[in-house]
Coordinates of C-alpha atoms (C1' of nucleotides) in Angstrom, one line a residue:
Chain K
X26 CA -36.3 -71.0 -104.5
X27 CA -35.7 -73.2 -107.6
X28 CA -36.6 -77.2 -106.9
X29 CA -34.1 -79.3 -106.4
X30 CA -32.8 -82.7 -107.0
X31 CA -31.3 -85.5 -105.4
X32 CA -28.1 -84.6 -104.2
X33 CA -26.0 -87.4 -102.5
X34 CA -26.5 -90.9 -101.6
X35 CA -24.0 -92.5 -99.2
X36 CA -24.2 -96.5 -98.3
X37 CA -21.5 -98.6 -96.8
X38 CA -18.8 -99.6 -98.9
X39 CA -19.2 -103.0 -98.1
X40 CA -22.6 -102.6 -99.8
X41 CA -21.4 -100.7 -102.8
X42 CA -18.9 -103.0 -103.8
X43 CA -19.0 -104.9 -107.1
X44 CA -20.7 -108.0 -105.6
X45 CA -23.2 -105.9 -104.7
X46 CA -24.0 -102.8 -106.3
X47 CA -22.8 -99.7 -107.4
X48 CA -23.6 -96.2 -108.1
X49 CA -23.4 -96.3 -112.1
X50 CA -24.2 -92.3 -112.0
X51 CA -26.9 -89.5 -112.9
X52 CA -28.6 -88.9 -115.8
X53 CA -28.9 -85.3 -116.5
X54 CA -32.8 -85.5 -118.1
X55 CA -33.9 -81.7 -118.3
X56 CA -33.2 -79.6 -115.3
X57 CA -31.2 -79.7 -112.2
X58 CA -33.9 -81.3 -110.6
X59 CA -34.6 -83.5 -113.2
X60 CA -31.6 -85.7 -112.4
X61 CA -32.1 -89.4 -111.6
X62 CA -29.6 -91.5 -109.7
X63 CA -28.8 -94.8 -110.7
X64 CA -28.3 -97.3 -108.7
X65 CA -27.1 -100.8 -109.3
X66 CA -26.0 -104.4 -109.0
X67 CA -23.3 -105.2 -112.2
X68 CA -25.2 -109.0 -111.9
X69 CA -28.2 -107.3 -113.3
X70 CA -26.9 -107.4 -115.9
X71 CA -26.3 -110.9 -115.5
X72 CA -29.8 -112.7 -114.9
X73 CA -28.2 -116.1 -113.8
X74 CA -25.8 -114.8 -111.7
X75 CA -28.7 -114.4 -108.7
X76 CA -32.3 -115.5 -109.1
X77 CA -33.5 -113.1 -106.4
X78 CA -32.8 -110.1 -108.9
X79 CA -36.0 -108.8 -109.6
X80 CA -34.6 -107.6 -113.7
X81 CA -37.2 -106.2 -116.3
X82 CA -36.3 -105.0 -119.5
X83 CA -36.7 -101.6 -118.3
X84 CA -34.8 -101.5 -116.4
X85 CA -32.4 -103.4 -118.5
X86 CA -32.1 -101.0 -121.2
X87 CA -32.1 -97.9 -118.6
X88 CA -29.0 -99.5 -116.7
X89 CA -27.1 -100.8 -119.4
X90 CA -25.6 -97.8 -121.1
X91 CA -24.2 -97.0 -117.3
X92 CA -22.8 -100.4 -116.6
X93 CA -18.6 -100.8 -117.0
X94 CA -17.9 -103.4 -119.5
X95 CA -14.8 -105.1 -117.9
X96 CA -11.9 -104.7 -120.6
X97 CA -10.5 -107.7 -121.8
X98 CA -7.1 -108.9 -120.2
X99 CA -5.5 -109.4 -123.2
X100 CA -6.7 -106.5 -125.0
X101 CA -3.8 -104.2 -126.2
X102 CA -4.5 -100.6 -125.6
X103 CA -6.2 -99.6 -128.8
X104 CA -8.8 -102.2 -128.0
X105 CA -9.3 -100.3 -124.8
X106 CA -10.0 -97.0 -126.2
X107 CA -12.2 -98.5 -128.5
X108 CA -14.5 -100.1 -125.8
X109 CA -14.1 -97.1 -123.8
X110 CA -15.1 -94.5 -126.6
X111 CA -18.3 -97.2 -127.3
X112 CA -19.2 -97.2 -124.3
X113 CA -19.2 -93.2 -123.7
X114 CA -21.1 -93.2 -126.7
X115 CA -23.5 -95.1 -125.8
X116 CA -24.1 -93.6 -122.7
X117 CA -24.1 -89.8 -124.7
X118 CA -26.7 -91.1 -126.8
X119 CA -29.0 -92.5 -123.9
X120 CA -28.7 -89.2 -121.6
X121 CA -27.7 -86.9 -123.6
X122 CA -29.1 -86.7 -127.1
X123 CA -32.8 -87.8 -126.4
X124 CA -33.6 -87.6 -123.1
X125 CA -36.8 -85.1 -124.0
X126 CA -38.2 -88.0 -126.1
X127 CA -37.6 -90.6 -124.1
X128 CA -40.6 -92.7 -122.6
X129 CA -37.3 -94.2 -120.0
X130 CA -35.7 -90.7 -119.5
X131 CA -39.5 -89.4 -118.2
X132 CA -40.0 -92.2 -115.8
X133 CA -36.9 -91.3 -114.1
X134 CA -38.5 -87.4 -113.6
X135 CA -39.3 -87.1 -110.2
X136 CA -41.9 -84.9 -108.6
X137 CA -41.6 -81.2 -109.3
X138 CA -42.0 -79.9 -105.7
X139 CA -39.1 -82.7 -104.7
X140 CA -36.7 -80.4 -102.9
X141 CA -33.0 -81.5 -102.4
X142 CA -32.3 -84.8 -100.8
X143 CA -29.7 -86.6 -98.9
X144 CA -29.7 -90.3 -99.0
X145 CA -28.2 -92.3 -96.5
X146 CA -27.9 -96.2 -96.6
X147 CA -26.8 -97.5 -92.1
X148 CA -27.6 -100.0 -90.2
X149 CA -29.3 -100.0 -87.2
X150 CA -26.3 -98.5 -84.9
X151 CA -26.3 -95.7 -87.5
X152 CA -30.1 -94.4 -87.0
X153 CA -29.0 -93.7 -83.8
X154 CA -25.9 -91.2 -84.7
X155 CA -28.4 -88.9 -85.8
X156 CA -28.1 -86.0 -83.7
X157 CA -30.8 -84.0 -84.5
X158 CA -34.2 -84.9 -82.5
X159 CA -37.4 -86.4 -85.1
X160 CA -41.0 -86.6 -84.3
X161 CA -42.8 -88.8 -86.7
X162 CA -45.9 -87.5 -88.2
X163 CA -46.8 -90.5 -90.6
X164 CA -46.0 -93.7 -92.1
X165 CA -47.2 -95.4 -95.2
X166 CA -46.9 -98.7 -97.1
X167 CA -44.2 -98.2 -100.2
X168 CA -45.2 -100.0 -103.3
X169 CA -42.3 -102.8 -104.1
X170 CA -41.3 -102.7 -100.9
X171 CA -42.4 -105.1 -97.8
X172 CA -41.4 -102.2 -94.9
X173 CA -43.2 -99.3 -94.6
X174 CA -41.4 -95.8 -95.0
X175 CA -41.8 -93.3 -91.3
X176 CA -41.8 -89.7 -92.1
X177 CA -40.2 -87.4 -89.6
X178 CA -40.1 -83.8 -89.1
X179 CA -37.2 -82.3 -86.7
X180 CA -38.3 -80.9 -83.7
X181 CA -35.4 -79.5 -82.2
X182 CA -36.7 -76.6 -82.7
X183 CA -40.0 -74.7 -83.8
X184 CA -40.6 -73.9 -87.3
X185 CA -37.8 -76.5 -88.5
X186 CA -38.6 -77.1 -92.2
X187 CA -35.9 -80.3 -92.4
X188 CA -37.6 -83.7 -92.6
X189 CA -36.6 -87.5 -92.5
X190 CA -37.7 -90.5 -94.1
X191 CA -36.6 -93.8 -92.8
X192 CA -37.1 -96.9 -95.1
X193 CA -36.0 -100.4 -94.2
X194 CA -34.5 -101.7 -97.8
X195 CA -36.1 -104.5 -98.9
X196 CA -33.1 -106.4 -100.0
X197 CA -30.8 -106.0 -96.8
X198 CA -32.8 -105.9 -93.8
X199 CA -30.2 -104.5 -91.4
X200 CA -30.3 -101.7 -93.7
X201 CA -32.1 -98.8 -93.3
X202 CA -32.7 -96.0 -96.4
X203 CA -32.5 -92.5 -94.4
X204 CA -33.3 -89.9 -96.9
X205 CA -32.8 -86.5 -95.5
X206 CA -35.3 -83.4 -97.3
X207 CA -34.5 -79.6 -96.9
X208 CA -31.8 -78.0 -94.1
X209 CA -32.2 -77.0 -89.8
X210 CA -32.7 -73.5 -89.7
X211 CA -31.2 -73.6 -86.5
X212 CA -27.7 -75.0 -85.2
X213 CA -27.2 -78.7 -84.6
X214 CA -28.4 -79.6 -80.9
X215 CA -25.6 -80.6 -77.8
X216 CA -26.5 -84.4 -77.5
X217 CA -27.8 -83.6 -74.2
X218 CA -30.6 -81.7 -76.0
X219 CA -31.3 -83.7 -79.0
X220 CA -32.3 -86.2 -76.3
X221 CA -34.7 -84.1 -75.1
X222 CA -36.8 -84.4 -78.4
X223 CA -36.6 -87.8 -78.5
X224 CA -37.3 -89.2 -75.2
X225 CA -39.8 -92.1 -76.1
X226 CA -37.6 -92.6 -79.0
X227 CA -36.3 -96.3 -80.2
X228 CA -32.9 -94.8 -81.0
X229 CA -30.5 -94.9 -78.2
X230 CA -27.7 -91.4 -78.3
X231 CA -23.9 -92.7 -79.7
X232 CA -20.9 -91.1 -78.8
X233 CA -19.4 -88.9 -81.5
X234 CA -16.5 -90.1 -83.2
X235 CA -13.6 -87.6 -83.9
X236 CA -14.2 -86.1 -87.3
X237 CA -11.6 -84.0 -89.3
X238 CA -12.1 -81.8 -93.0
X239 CA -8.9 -80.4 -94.0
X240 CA -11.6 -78.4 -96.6
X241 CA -10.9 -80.4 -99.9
X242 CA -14.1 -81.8 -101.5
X243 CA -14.0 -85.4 -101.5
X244 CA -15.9 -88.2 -102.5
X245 CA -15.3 -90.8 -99.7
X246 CA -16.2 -90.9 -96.1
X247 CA -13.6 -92.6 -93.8
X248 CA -14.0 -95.2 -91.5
X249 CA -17.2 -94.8 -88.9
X250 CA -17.7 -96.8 -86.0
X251 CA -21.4 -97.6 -87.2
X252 CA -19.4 -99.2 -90.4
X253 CA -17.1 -102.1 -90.9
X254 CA -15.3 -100.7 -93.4
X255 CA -15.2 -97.3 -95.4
X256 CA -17.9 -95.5 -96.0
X257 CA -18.3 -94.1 -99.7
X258 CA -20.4 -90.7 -100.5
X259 CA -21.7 -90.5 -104.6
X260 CA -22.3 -87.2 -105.3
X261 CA -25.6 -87.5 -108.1
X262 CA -26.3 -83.7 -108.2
X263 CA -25.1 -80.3 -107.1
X264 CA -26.1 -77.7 -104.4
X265 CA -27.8 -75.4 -106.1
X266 CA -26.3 -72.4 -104.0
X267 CA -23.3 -73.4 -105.8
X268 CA -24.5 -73.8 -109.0
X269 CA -25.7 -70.1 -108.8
X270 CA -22.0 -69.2 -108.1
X271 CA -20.8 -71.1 -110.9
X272 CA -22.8 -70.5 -114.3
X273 CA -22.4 -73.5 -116.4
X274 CA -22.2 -76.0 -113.9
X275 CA -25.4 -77.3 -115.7
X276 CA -22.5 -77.8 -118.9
X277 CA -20.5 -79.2 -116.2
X278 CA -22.5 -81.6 -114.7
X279 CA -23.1 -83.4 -118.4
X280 CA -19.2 -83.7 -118.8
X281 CA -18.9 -84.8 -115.3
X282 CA -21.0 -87.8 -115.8
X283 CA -19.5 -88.9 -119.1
X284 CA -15.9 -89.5 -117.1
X285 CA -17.4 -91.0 -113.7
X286 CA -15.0 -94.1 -114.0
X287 CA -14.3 -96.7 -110.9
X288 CA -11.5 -97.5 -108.9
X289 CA -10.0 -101.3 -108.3
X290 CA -11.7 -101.5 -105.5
X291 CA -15.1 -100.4 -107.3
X292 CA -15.9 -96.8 -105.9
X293 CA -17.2 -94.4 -108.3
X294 CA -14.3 -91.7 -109.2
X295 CA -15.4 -88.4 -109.1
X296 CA -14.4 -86.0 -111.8
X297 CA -12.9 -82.2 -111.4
X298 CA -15.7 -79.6 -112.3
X299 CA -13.0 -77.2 -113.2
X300 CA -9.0 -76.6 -112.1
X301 CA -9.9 -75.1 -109.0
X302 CA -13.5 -76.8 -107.6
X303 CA -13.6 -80.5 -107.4
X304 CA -17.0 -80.6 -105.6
X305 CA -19.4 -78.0 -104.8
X306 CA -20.9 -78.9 -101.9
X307 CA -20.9 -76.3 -99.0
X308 CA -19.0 -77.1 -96.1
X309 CA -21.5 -77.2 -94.1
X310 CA -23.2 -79.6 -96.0
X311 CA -20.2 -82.5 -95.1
X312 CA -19.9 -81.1 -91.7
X313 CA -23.5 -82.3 -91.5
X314 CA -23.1 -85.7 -92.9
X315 CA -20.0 -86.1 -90.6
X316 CA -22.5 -85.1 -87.7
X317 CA -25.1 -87.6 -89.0
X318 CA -22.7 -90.3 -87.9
X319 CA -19.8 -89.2 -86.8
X320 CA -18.2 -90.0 -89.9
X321 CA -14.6 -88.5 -90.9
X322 CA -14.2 -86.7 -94.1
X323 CA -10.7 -88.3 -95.9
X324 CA -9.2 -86.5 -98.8
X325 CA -7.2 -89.2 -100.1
X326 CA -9.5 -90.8 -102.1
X327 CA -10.1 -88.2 -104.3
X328 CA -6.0 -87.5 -104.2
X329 CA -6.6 -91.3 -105.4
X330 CA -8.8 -90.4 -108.0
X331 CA -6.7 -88.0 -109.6
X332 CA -3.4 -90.1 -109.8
Chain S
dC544 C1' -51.4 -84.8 -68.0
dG545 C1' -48.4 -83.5 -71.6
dA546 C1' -45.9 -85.2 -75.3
dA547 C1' -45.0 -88.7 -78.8
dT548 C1' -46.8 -92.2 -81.8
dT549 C1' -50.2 -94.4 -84.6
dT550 C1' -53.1 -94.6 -88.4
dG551 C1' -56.9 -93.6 -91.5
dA552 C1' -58.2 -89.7 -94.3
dC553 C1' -57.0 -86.3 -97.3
dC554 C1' -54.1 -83.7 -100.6
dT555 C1' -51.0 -83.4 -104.6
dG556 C1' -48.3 -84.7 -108.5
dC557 C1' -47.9 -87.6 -112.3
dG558 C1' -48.9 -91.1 -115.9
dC559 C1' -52.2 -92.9 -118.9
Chain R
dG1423 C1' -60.4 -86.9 -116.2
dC1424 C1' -59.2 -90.8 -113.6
dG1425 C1' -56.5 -93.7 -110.8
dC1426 C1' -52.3 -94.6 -108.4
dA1427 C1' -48.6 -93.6 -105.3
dG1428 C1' -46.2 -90.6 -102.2
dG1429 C1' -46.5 -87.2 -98.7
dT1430 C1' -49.0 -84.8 -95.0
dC1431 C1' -52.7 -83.9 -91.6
dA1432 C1' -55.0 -84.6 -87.4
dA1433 C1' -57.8 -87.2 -84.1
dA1434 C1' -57.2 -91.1 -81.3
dT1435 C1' -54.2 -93.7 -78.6
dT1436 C1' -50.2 -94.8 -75.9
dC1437 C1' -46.6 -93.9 -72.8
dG1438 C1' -43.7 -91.8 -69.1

DNA sequence: CGAATTTGACCTGCGC
DNA sequence: GCGCAGGTCAAATTCG
């Protein structure tokens, strides 16, 4: 089995809006694995806009490239081809012409044995949606953050490889960072039985909301009742499974980055890989997420996308 | 008393 | 090679 790299990272919308932060994209460094996910606030980019910002130049010059310079109003539509050919540039020559040599590109390498990932940003109603049953087996202190991280492994049933981590972010305290590692080798519990796992757990059992996939791959995650407001789903790397099935998805991948562009309303517009596949995650895979809190998949917003 | 949680020790990967 | 940080183990503790 071939490592694997982050693959998804999903937060409220109303925490990845402009005033807050954004997914700016992936940098494809070496390998599948290799790629990093950037996440950002546009103001950090502007050091007076909030004092709390904690900005180094690192991290200055390894956002940058990825940030969306806003295009003048007045600016006629040559100007806005120039900016937007600079900025592409800019953003080839950062990830994709030197990323062996570059001291910023290798900090961004994660750990080789890092198998896939699913990131998941909820408050504290939506730790509880998870239906699957966690027995925590440690916890440690994370550097730069004040909350420790828990480390779960599923015990719904024996021999279970699939794990949890559940951080509390450091900047939003009523969010928790639920990063998901590996897949059940066994079919997702009744609710009745995931309780059974879990009955000194903290986490109270929600009802399941309704969820629907009409089997388009899409990009955002409809309204949940553990949200306030839409819930969007970046897509940072891709299942390997699928990757196998479609050779030069690696080729892909690159191009996809290079026209990740933003909506009005400032989610992250996914690109096609090809005429026929938009995304190539599994099925399962978003019947899974929906599971994880009840979310309901929506095709219209990559219909959105396209127009 | 059995099962889950806690927590310090240990292991491993990575950067310098 | 060394130190740091993240991840895991397992004995002790807690809880129902």
């Amino acid at each position: 089995m071939a490592d694997w790299g982050l693959q998804a990272v999903i937060r409220p919308t109303q925490y990845a809006d402009h005033d807050h932060h954004d997914l700016f994209g992936s940098i494809d460094i070496e390998n599948e694995y290799d790629q990093a996910l950037l996440f950002c606030s546009p103001h950090l980019f502007d050091q007076h806009h909030d004092p709390t910002v904690v900005f180094t130049d690192e991290l200055d010059q390894l956002y940058k490239p990825f940030y969306q310079i806003p295009l003048p109003p007045a600016a006629d539509d040559d100007s806005h081809q120039d900016i937007i050919i600079k900025q592409e540039q800019e953003i080839k020559n950062f990830c994709g012409s030197a990323p062996r040599t570059s001291q910023l590109a290798q900090k961004l390498k994660k750990r080789k044995n890092q198998q896939k990932k699913v990131v998941i940003e909820v408050t504290a109603d939506g730790l509880s949606s998870d239906p699957w049953a966690w027995r925590k087996y440690g916890q440690k202190p994370i550097k730069g953050s004040i909350y420790p991280r828990s480390y779960y492994r599923c015990s719904t049933s024996k021999g279970c490889t699939a794990k949890r981590q559940v951080e509390q972010s450091c900047i939003d305290s009523n969010i928790y960072i639920l990063t998901y590692t590996a897949d059940h080798n066994h079919p997702q519990p009744t609710r009745r039985n995931s309780l059974a796992g879990i009955n000194r757990s903290r986490f109270k059992a929600t009802p399941k909301s309704s969820s629907s996939s009409d089997g388009d791959k899409t990009v955002t995650i409809s309204k949940d009742s553990a949200f306030d407001s839409p819930t969007t789903l970046s897509v940072s790397s891709f299942d390997h499974e699928e990757v196998l099935q479609q050779p030069n998805i690696k080729q892909e991948s690159e191009e996809t980055f290079f026209y990740n562009k933003f909506d009005n309303q400032g989610h992250i517009m996914m690109p096609r890989v090809n005429d026929e596949e938009y995304m190539v995650f599994s099925d399962d895979f978003f019947e899974g997420l929906e599971d994880l809190g009840g979310y309901k998949m929506d095709s219209s917003y990559y219909d959105h996308a396209r127009s």
